[in-house]
Amino acid sequence: MNFIKKSVSHVFIGVAACSGVALSGSSFARDIGSASVVNTALHVESRNGVSKGFALIRAGKPAQAVKMFDSVILASEQALTGDARPRLCRSDSAAGQVAAGKVAVSSAVCDAHFGKGFALVDLGRGDLAEAELRRATELAPDNAHFANEYAELFKSRREWQRSYDLFSHAWQIVDKDAKGADASVAARALRGMGYAKIEMGRLDEAQTLFRQSLDYDPANAGAKSELDFIAQKQAIGA
């Protein structure tokens, strides 16, 4: 799987330290409506823990990375003990407060679930990774990068419709500015949709998707290769 670390860059969030030391709800954050007040020092510490987790993955130590990510997740849940409201990571693109009935959590929690899924794939535990990647998309429903990565898991399993649906979701929520910061994320969603369409035998639709992806990533060799493949299949009437 082609996982790439990308912070969700969330705001107005409460966060627990990644050291594994539980913090009480009062020292963690206080509620204002449905949102939370950031404890800057704790947020920075937790983000550092997530960064260390990804460094461990790059160093070939995924089992240690899982433990690091777990410490971030556990600290957040311990800090919210007794609060049964659904969690939601707030992104910069989300306007206003967290929806009524939900509680804001740190972007580090979202990244920790994503990173844990990443590490579990490296450990050959795709069965366990699925729950972590799904949780990341639930906590950050506006994050197209997470949706793409979750789709990749089903692509690797050859579950084409499920993979397509998740790539399609990523495309629906991504910023579609071809010159914007998320252009590569948009292109990847389109390529994922196109690849699934090839495997489902729908070559014309796949061709349209790969061509569209080049609007966002004009030099992508993979998209061009798939378009050549589709042209060859169409030429022989496959």
CSV table of C-alpha atoms in Angstrom, one decimal:
chain,number,residue,atom,x,y,z
A,1,MET,CA,0.0,0.0,0.0
A,2,ASN,CA,1.3,3.4,-0.9
A,3,PHE,CA,0.8,5.1,2.5
A,4,ILE,CA,2.1,8.7,2.8
A,5,LYS,CA,2.1,10.5,6.2
A,6,LYS,CA,0.0,13.7,6.0
A,7,SER,CA,-1.2,15.6,9.0
A,8,VAL,CA,-4.8,16.5,9.2
A,9,SER,CA,-4.0,19.9,10.5
A,10,HIS,CA,-7.0,20.3,12.9
A,11,VAL,CA,-7.9,23.2,15.1
A,12,PHE,CA,-9.9,23.9,18.3
A,13,ILE,CA,-9.1,20.5,19.7
A,14,GLY,CA,-8.4,18.9,23.1
A,15,VAL,CA,-5.5,16.5,23.3
A,16,ALA,CA,-3.9,14.2,25.9
A,17,ALA,CA,-0.1,13.6,26.2
A,18,CYS,CA,1.3,10.8,24.2
A,19,SER,CA,3.4,9.7,27.1
A,20,GLY,CA,0.7,7.2,28.2
A,21,VAL,CA,0.0,9.2,31.4
A,22,ALA,CA,-3.7,9.6,31.8
A,23,LEU,CA,-5.0,13.2,32.2
A,24,SER,CA,-8.3,14.1,33.9
A,25,GLY,CA,-11.0,15.7,31.8
A,26,SER,CA,-10.6,19.0,33.6
A,27,SER,CA,-6.9,19.2,32.9
A,28,PHE,CA,-7.3,18.0,29.3
A,29,ALA,CA,-9.8,20.6,28.0
A,30,ARG,CA,-13.0,22.3,29.0
A,31,ASP,CA,-16.0,22.3,26.7
A,32,ILE,CA,-17.5,25.4,25.1
A,33,GLY,CA,-20.7,24.1,23.5
A,34,SER,CA,-19.6,21.2,21.4
A,35,ALA,CA,-15.9,22.2,20.8
A,36,SER,CA,-12.9,22.2,23.1
A,37,VAL,CA,-10.1,24.5,24.1
A,38,VAL,CA,-6.7,23.6,22.9
A,39,ASN,CA,-4.0,22.9,25.5
A,40,THR,CA,-1.2,23.9,23.3
A,41,ALA,CA,1.7,22.2,25.2
A,42,LEU,CA,-0.2,18.9,25.3
A,43,HIS,CA,-1.2,19.1,21.7
A,44,VAL,CA,2.5,19.7,20.6
A,45,GLU,CA,3.6,16.8,22.8
A,46,SER,CA,1.0,14.5,21.2
A,47,ARG,CA,1.9,15.6,17.7
A,48,ASN,CA,5.5,14.8,18.5
A,49,GLY,CA,4.4,11.3,19.6
A,50,VAL,CA,2.7,10.8,16.2
A,51,SER,CA,5.8,12.0,14.4
A,52,LYS,CA,7.9,9.5,16.5
A,53,GLY,CA,5.5,6.7,15.4
A,54,PHE,CA,6.0,7.5,11.8
A,55,ALA,CA,9.8,7.7,12.3
A,56,LEU,CA,9.7,4.2,13.8
A,57,ILE,CA,7.8,2.9,10.7
A,58,ARG,CA,10.5,4.5,8.5
A,59,ALA,CA,13.1,2.8,10.6
A,60,GLY,CA,11.5,-0.6,10.0
A,61,LYS,CA,10.1,-0.9,13.5
A,62,PRO,CA,6.3,-1.1,13.0
A,63,ALA,CA,5.6,-3.0,16.2
A,64,GLN,CA,7.1,-0.2,18.3
A,65,ALA,CA,5.2,2.3,16.1
A,66,VAL,CA,1.9,0.6,17.0
A,67,LYS,CA,2.7,1.1,20.7
A,68,MET,CA,3.5,4.7,20.2
A,69,PHE,CA,0.3,5.3,18.3
A,70,ASP,CA,-1.7,3.4,20.9
A,71,SER,CA,-0.3,5.7,23.7
A,72,VAL,CA,-1.8,8.7,21.8
A,73,ILE,CA,-5.1,7.0,21.3
A,74,LEU,CA,-5.3,5.7,24.9
A,75,ALA,CA,-4.4,9.1,26.5
A,76,SER,CA,-7.2,10.8,24.5
A,77,GLU,CA,-9.8,8.2,25.6
A,78,GLN,CA,-8.7,8.3,29.2
A,79,ALA,CA,-9.0,12.1,29.2
A,80,LEU,CA,-12.6,11.7,27.9
A,81,THR,CA,-13.6,9.0,30.3
A,82,GLY,CA,-17.4,9.2,31.0
A,83,ASP,CA,-18.1,11.2,27.8
A,84,ALA,CA,-20.0,8.9,25.5
A,85,ARG,CA,-20.4,11.4,22.7
A,86,PRO,CA,-19.0,10.4,19.3
A,87,ARG,CA,-15.5,11.8,18.6
A,88,LEU,CA,-14.7,14.1,15.7
A,89,CYS,CA,-11.4,15.6,14.5
A,90,ARG,CA,-11.8,19.2,13.4
A,91,SER,CA,-10.1,20.2,10.2
A,92,ASP,CA,-9.2,23.6,9.0
A,93,SER,CA,-11.8,23.2,6.2
A,94,ALA,CA,-14.6,22.6,8.8
A,95,ALA,CA,-16.5,25.8,9.5
A,96,GLY,CA,-18.1,26.6,12.8
A,97,GLN,CA,-18.2,24.3,15.8
A,98,VAL,CA,-18.3,20.6,16.0
A,99,ALA,CA,-21.8,19.2,15.3
A,100,ALA,CA,-24.1,19.0,18.3
A,101,GLY,CA,-23.8,15.8,20.1
A,102,LYS,CA,-20.2,15.2,19.3
A,103,VAL,CA,-16.9,16.1,21.0
A,104,ALA,CA,-13.8,17.5,19.3
A,105,VAL,CA,-10.6,15.5,19.7
A,106,SER,CA,-7.1,16.1,18.7
A,107,SER,CA,-5.8,15.7,15.1
A,108,ALA,CA,-3.2,13.5,16.7
A,109,VAL,CA,-5.8,10.9,17.5
A,110,CYS,CA,-6.8,10.7,13.8
A,111,ASP,CA,-3.2,10.5,12.7
A,112,ALA,CA,-2.5,7.9,15.3
A,113,HIS,CA,-5.3,5.6,14.1
A,114,PHE,CA,-4.1,6.1,10.5
A,115,GLY,CA,-0.5,5.5,11.5
A,116,LYS,CA,-1.4,2.4,13.5
A,117,GLY,CA,-3.2,1.0,10.4
A,118,PHE,CA,-0.1,1.8,8.3
A,119,ALA,CA,2.1,-0.1,10.8
A,120,LEU,CA,-0.2,-3.1,11.0
A,121,VAL,CA,-0.1,-3.4,7.2
A,122,ASP,CA,3.7,-3.5,7.5
A,123,LEU,CA,3.3,-6.3,10.1
A,124,GLY,CA,1.1,-8.3,7.7
A,125,ARG,CA,-2.0,-7.7,9.8
A,126,GLY,CA,-4.3,-6.1,7.2
A,127,ASP,CA,-7.2,-7.7,9.1
A,128,LEU,CA,-6.5,-5.4,12.1
A,129,ALA,CA,-5.5,-2.5,10.0
A,130,GLU,CA,-8.9,-2.2,8.5
A,131,ALA,CA,-10.5,-1.1,11.8
A,132,GLU,CA,-7.8,1.6,12.4
A,133,LEU,CA,-8.1,3.0,8.8
A,134,ARG,CA,-11.9,3.0,9.1
A,135,ARG,CA,-11.7,4.8,12.4
A,136,ALA,CA,-9.4,7.5,10.9
A,137,THR,CA,-12.0,8.2,8.2
A,138,GLU,CA,-14.8,8.3,10.8
A,139,LEU,CA,-13.0,10.8,12.9
A,140,ALA,CA,-12.0,12.9,10.0
A,141,PRO,CA,-14.8,12.5,7.4
A,142,ASP,CA,-13.6,15.5,5.4
A,143,ASN,CA,-10.0,14.1,4.9
A,144,ALA,CA,-9.7,12.7,1.4
A,145,HIS,CA,-6.2,11.4,2.0
A,146,PHE,CA,-7.4,9.0,4.7
A,147,ALA,CA,-10.3,7.9,2.4
A,148,ASN,CA,-7.7,7.1,-0.4
A,149,GLU,CA,-5.6,5.1,2.0
A,150,TYR,CA,-8.6,3.1,3.2
A,151,ALA,CA,-9.6,2.4,-0.4
A,152,GLU,CA,-6.1,1.1,-1.0
A,153,LEU,CA,-6.6,-1.6,1.5
A,154,PHE,CA,-9.6,-3.0,-0.4
A,155,LYS,CA,-7.7,-2.6,-3.7
A,156,SER,CA,-5.0,-4.8,-2.3
A,157,ARG,CA,-7.7,-7.4,-1.5
A,158,ARG,CA,-9.2,-7.1,-5.0
A,159,GLU,CA,-12.5,-6.0,-3.6
A,160,TRP,CA,-13.1,-3.7,-6.5
A,161,GLN,CA,-16.5,-2.2,-5.8
A,162,ARG,CA,-15.6,-1.4,-2.2
A,163,SER,CA,-12.3,0.1,-3.3
A,164,TYR,CA,-14.1,2.2,-6.0
A,165,ASP,CA,-16.7,3.4,-3.5
A,166,LEU,CA,-14.0,4.7,-1.1
A,167,PHE,CA,-12.0,6.3,-3.9
A,168,SER,CA,-15.2,7.9,-5.1
A,169,HIS,CA,-15.9,9.2,-1.6
A,170,ALA,CA,-12.4,10.7,-1.5
A,171,TRP,CA,-13.1,12.4,-4.8
A,172,GLN,CA,-16.4,13.8,-3.6
A,173,ILE,CA,-14.8,15.5,-0.6
A,174,VAL,CA,-11.4,16.6,-1.9
A,175,ASP,CA,-10.6,20.2,-3.0
A,176,LYS,CA,-10.9,20.1,-6.8
A,177,ASP,CA,-8.6,23.0,-7.5
A,178,ALA,CA,-6.2,21.6,-10.1
A,179,LYS,CA,-3.5,24.0,-8.8
A,180,GLY,CA,-4.3,23.5,-5.2
A,181,ALA,CA,-2.4,21.8,-2.4
A,182,ASP,CA,-4.6,18.7,-2.7
A,183,ALA,CA,-4.3,18.2,-6.5
A,184,SER,CA,-2.2,15.0,-6.0
A,185,VAL,CA,-4.9,13.6,-3.6
A,186,ALA,CA,-7.6,14.3,-6.2
A,187,ALA,CA,-5.5,12.7,-8.9
A,188,ARG,CA,-5.0,9.6,-6.8
A,189,ALA,CA,-8.7,9.3,-6.1
A,190,LEU,CA,-9.4,9.4,-9.8
A,191,ARG,CA,-6.7,6.9,-10.6
A,192,GLY,CA,-8.0,4.6,-7.9
A,193,MET,CA,-11.5,4.8,-9.3
A,194,GLY,CA,-10.1,4.2,-12.8
A,195,TYR,CA,-8.2,1.1,-11.8
A,196,ALA,CA,-11.2,-0.4,-10.1
A,197,LYS,CA,-13.2,0.2,-13.3
A,198,ILE,CA,-10.6,-1.6,-15.4
A,199,GLU,CA,-10.9,-4.6,-13.1
A,200,MET,CA,-14.7,-4.5,-13.3
A,201,GLY,CA,-14.4,-4.5,-17.2
A,202,ARG,CA,-15.7,-1.0,-17.7
A,203,LEU,CA,-12.9,0.4,-19.9
A,204,ASP,CA,-14.6,3.5,-21.2
A,205,GLU,CA,-15.4,4.7,-17.7
A,206,ALA,CA,-11.8,3.9,-16.6
A,207,GLN,CA,-10.4,5.8,-19.6
A,208,THR,CA,-12.4,8.9,-18.7
A,209,LEU,CA,-11.2,8.8,-15.1
A,210,PHE,CA,-7.6,8.4,-15.9
A,211,ARG,CA,-7.8,11.2,-18.4
A,212,GLN,CA,-9.4,13.4,-15.8
A,213,SER,CA,-6.7,12.5,-13.3
A,214,LEU,CA,-4.1,14.0,-15.7
A,215,ASP,CA,-5.7,17.4,-15.2
A,216,TYR,CA,-4.5,17.2,-11.6
A,217,ASP,CA,-1.2,15.3,-12.1
A,218,PRO,CA,-0.2,15.8,-15.8
A,219,ALA,CA,3.1,14.0,-15.5
A,220,ASN,CA,1.9,10.8,-13.7
A,221,ALA,CA,3.4,7.9,-15.5
A,222,GLY,CA,1.0,5.4,-13.9
A,223,ALA,CA,-2.1,7.1,-15.4
A,224,LYS,CA,-0.5,7.3,-18.8
A,225,SER,CA,0.5,3.6,-18.7
A,226,GLU,CA,-3.1,2.6,-17.8
A,227,LEU,CA,-4.4,4.7,-20.6
A,228,ASP,CA,-2.1,2.9,-23.0
A,229,PHE,CA,-3.3,-0.4,-21.6
A,230,ILE,CA,-6.9,0.6,-22.1
A,231,ALA,CA,-6.2,1.7,-25.7
A,232,GLN,CA,-4.6,-1.7,-26.4
A,233,LYS,CA,-7.6,-3.6,-24.9
A,234,GLN,CA,-10.0,-1.5,-26.9
A,235,ALA,CA,-8.1,-2.0,-30.1
A,236,ILE,CA,-8.4,-5.8,-29.9
A,237,GLY,CA,-12.1,-5.5,-28.8
A,238,ALA,CA,-11.4,-6.8,-25.3
